Structure formats: C-alpha cells, structure tokens
Short mmCIF file of C-alpha atoms in Angstrom, two decimals:
data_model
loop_
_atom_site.label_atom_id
_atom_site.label_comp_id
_atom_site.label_asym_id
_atom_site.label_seq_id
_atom_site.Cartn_x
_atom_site.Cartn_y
_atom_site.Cartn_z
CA UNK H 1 110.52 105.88 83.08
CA UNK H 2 109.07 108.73 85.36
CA UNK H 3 107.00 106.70 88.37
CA UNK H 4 104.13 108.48 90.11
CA UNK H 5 104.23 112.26 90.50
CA UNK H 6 102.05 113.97 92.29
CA UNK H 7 101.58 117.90 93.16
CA UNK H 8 101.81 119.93 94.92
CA UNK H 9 104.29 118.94 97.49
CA UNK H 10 103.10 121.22 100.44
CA UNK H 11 99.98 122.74 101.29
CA UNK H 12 98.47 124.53 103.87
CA UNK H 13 94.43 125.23 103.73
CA UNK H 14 92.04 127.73 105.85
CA UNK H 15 89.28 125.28 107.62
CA UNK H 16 86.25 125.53 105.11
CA UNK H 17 88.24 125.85 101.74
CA UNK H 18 88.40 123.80 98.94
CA UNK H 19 91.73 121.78 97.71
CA UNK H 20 92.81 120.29 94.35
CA UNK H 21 95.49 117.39 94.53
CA UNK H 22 96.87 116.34 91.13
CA UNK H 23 98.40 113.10 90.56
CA UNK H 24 100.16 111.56 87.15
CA UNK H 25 100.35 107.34 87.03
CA UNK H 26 103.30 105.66 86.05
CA UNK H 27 104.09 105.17 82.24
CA UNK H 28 101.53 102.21 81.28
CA UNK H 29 99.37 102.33 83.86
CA UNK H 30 95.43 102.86 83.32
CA UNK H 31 94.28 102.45 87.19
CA UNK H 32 94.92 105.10 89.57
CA UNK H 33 93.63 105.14 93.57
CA UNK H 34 94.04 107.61 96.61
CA UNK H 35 94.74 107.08 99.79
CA UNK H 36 94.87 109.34 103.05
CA UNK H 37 97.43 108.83 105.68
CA UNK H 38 97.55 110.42 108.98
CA UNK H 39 100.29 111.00 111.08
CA UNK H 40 101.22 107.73 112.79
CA UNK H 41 98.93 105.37 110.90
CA UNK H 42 98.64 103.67 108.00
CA UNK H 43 97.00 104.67 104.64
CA UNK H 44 93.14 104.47 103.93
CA UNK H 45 91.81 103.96 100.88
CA UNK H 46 89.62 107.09 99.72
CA UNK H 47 88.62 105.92 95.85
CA UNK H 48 89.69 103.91 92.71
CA UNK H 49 89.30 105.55 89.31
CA UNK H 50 89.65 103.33 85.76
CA UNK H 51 88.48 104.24 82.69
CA UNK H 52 87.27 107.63 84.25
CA UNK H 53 85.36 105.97 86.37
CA UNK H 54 84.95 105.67 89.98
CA UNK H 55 85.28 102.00 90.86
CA UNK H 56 85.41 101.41 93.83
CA UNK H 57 85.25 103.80 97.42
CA UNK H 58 86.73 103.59 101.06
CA UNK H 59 84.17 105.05 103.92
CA UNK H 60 85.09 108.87 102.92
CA UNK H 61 82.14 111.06 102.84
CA UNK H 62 81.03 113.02 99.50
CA UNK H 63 83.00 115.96 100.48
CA UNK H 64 85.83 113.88 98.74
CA UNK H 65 85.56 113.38 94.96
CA UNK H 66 87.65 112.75 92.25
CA UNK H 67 88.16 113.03 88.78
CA UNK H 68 90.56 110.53 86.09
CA UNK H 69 91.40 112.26 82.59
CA UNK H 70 91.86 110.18 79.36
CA UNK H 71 95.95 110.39 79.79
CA UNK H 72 94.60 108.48 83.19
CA UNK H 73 95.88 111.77 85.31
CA UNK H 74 93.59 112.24 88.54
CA UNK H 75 92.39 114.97 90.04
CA UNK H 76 91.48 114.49 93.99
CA UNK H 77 89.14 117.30 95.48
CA UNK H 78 88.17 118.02 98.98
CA UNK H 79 85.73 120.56 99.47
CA UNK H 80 84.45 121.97 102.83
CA UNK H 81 87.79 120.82 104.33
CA UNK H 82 87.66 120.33 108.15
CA UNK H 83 90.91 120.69 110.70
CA UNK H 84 90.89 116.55 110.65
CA UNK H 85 91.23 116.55 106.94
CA UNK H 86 94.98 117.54 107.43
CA UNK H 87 97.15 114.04 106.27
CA UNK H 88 99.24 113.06 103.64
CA UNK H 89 97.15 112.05 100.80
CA UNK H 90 98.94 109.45 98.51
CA UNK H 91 98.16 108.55 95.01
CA UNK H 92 98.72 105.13 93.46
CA UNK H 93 98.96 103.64 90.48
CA UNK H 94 98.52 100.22 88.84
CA UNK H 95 97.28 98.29 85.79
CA UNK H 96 93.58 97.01 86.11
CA UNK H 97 94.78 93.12 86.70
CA UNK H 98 94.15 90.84 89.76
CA UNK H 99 97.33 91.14 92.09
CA UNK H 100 99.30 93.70 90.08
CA UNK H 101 101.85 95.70 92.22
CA UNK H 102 100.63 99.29 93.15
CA UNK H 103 102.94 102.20 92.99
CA UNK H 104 102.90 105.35 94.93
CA UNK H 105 103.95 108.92 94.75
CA UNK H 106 105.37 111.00 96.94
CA UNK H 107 102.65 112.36 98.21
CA UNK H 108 100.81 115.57 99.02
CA UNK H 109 101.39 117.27 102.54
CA UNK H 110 97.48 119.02 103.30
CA UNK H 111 97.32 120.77 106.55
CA UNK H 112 94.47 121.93 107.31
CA UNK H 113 94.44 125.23 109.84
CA UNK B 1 85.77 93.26 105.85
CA UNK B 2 89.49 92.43 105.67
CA UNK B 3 92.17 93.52 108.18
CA UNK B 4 95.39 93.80 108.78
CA UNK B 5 96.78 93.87 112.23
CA UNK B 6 100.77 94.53 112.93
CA UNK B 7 101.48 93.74 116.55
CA UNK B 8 104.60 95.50 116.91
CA UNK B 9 104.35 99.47 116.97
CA UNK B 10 108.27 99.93 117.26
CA UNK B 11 111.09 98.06 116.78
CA UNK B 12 115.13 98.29 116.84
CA UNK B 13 118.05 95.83 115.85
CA UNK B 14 121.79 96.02 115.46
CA UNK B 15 123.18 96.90 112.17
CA UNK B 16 123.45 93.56 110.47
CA UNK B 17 121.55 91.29 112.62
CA UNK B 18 118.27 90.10 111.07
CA UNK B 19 114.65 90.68 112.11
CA UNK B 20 110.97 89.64 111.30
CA UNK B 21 108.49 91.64 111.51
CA UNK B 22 105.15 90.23 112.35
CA UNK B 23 101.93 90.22 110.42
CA UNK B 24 98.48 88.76 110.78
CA UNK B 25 95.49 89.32 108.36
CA UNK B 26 91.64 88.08 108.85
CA UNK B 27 89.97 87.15 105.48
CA UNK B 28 86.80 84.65 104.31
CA UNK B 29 88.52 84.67 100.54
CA UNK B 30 90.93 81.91 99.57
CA UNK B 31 92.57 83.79 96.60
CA UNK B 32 94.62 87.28 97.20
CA UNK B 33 97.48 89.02 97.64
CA UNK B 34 100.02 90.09 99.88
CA UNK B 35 102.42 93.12 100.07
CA UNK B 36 104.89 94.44 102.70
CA UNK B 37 106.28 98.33 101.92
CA UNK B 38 108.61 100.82 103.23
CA UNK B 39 107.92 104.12 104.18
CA UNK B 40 111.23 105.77 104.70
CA UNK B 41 111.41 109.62 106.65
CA UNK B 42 111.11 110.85 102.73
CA UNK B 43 107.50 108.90 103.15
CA UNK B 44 106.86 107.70 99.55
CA UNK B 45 105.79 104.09 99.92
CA UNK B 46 108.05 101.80 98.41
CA UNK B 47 107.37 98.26 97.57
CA UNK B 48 109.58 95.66 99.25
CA UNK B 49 108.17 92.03 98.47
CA UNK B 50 104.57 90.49 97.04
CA UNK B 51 103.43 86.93 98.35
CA UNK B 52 100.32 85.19 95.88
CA UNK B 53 98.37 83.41 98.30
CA UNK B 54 97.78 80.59 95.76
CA UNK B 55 101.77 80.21 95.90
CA UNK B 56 103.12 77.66 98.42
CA UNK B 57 106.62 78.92 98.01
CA UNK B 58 107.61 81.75 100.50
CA UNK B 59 108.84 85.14 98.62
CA UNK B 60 112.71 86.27 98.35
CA UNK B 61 114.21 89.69 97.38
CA UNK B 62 117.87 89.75 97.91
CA UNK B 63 117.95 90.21 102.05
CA UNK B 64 114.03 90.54 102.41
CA UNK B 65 112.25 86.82 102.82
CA UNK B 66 108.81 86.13 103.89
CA UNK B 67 107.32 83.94 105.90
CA UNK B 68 103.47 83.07 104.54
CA UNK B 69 101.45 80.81 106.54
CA UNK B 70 98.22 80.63 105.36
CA UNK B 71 96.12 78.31 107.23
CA UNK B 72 97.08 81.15 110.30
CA UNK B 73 96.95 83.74 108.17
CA UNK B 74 100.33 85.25 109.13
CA UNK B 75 102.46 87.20 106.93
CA UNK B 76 105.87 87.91 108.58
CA UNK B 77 108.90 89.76 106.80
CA UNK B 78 112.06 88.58 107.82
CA UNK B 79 115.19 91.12 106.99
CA UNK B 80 118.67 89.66 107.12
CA UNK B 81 121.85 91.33 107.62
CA UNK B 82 119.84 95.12 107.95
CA UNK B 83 121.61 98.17 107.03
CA UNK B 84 121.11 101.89 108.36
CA UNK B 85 119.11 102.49 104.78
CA UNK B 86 116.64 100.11 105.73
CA UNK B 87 115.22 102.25 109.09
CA UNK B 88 111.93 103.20 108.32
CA UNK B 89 107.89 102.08 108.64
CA UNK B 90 106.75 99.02 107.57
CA UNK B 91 103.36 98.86 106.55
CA UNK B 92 101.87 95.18 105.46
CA UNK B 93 99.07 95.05 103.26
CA UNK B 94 96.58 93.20 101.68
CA UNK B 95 94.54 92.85 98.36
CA UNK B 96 92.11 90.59 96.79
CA UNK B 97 91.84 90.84 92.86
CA UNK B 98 92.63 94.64 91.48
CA UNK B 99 90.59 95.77 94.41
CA UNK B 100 92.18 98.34 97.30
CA UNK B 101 94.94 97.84 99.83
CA UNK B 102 94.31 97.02 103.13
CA UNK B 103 97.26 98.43 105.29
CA UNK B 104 98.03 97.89 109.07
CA UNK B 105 99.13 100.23 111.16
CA UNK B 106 103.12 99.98 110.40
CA UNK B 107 106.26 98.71 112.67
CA UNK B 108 108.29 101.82 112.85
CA UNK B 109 111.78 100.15 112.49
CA UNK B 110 115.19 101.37 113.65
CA UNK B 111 118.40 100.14 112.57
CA UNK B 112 121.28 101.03 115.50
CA UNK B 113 124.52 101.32 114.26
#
C-alpha cells in the first residue's frame, strides 16, 4: 500500500519563477492538504483540497494555489516565487472524517535563489 | 485561533531512560483532536500517537504514552526506555473536526548513547 508520494524531491528556483509541486494521497484517501515548513519550525498549513475543491486556507497569499484531480492527486503552484518562499513544502493526506489521522510525504525541498 | 506552544526547543536523554516532552494548547472548542509526530533527519512526518479529547483514557503505543489533561490543556508525550532510532523533532499538533493541523514549534530530541 504505497503512502504519500510526492515529487520532485529537490528543487532549486530563480527568484521570480514559477514552481509546480505534485503530490499523490495514500490508497483510499479523498482529502489532501499542504503545508510549508521552514527550516527550524514547524509546518503551516497553506490549503485543503476535497472533492476538487479548495476547502479550507492558511494565511498564504494568492501567489499560492492549488489544484486536486479526480484520482484526488494535487497539484501545488507558486508563482512569482520570492527568496522567503524557499521551505520544505509537505503534502498530506486523509479521509474527509472528524479526527482521522493525516499522513505525510516526504516532502519537496524548494530553494528559492 | 488555536495554538500550540512546545516549551522545550532541545532536549537530550540517555539511551533507555524515559522522557516527556511537554505540550500546551489554547482552544474555546470542547471537542478535538490531538497528535504528536516525528520528524526524523529523513524529515517525513511520521505519526507517533492520537489522543480524542472526548476520551478520558490517556493514549498508549508500545513505549510512547501520553499524558492528556484537559481542564489545563496540556498534552505531554512521555517516551520510555528511548532508543538511538527515536532522535529526532517532535512536533505536537492539534485539530478540531477534518479541519487543519495546528503544529508547535517542535522539541528537537537527542538520544545519547
């Protein structure tokens, strides 16, 4: 049972491009979220996508958007991207019930230079 | 808004002593959830243990026990007789319904052999 993939691994961006993160939810699950983590803290919640729609967002401006496909795959874009904007951006997956254990992927190194 | 608030940047124990880490969360809801996960060097985000806040009863998983006091809204994770595999971040979270995670800033934990 293959758990959250994500690609690609590695990354490195010129300041001002645009980026494409791609992200595949466990076997089952319909719910899949994105999160950015910086070096030395803890993850922030960027969006929430179900049923190809955005559900719910963190305080990332519109620079960030996303995308869920009916196999529930996501797509997260960043466009304009900014020397800050360099993290590890997690995806995370789920089933759309109260309390239900999140899973997460590897991850995507971004830097940003 | 919900937080999460881990006192305790860094921390380092003997190999098979136990230690709690410490967790405290602010939050006007009665009914959520509660995670703890381990971020090892490789950093995917692994779940450790999940506390229901509706449950009285504190959470087991083989050496990993919590500690869940509600009415002070502490969450601590006690690990018992730690092994070099378990040195890594700890990041507590939080979640109410299928909404996002609310992570703190991690305890960055060290096992000595």
């Amino acid at each position: 049972d293959a758990g959250v993939t994500q690609s690609p691994t590695h990354l490195i961006k010129t300041r001002g491009q645009q980026v494409t993160l791609r992200c595949s939810p466990k076997s089952g699950h319909d719910t899949v979220s994105w999160y950015q983590q910086a070096l030395g803290q803890g993850p922030q919640f960027i969006f929430q996508y179900y049923e190809e729609e955005e559900r719910q967002r963190g305080n990332f401006p519109d620079r960030f958007s996303g995308h869920q496909f009916p196999n529930y795959s996501s797509e997260l874009n960043v466009n304009a991207l900014l020397l800050g904007d360099s993290a590890l951006y997690l995806c995370a997956s789920s089933l759309l019930i109260s309390g239900n254990t999140i899973y997460f992927g590897e991850g995507s190194w971004l830097t940003v230079v | 808004a919900q937080t999460v608030t881990q006192s305790q940047p860094e921390m380092s124990v003997q190999e098979a002593e136990t230690v709690t880490l410490s967790c405290t969360y602010d939050t006007s809801e009665n009914n959520y959830y509660l995670f703890w996960y381990k971020q090892p060097p490789s950093r995917q985000m692994i779940l450790v243990i999940r506390q229901e806040a509706y449950k009285q009863q504190n959470a087991t998983e083989n050496r990993f026990s919590v500690n869940f006091q509600k009415a002070a809204k502490s969450f601590s994770l006690k690990i018992s007789d730690s092994q070099l595999g378990d040195t890594a971040m700890y990041f507590c979270a939080f979640r109410i319904g299928n909404e996002k995670l609310t992570f703190g800033t991690g305890t960055r934990l060290t096992i000595i052999p």
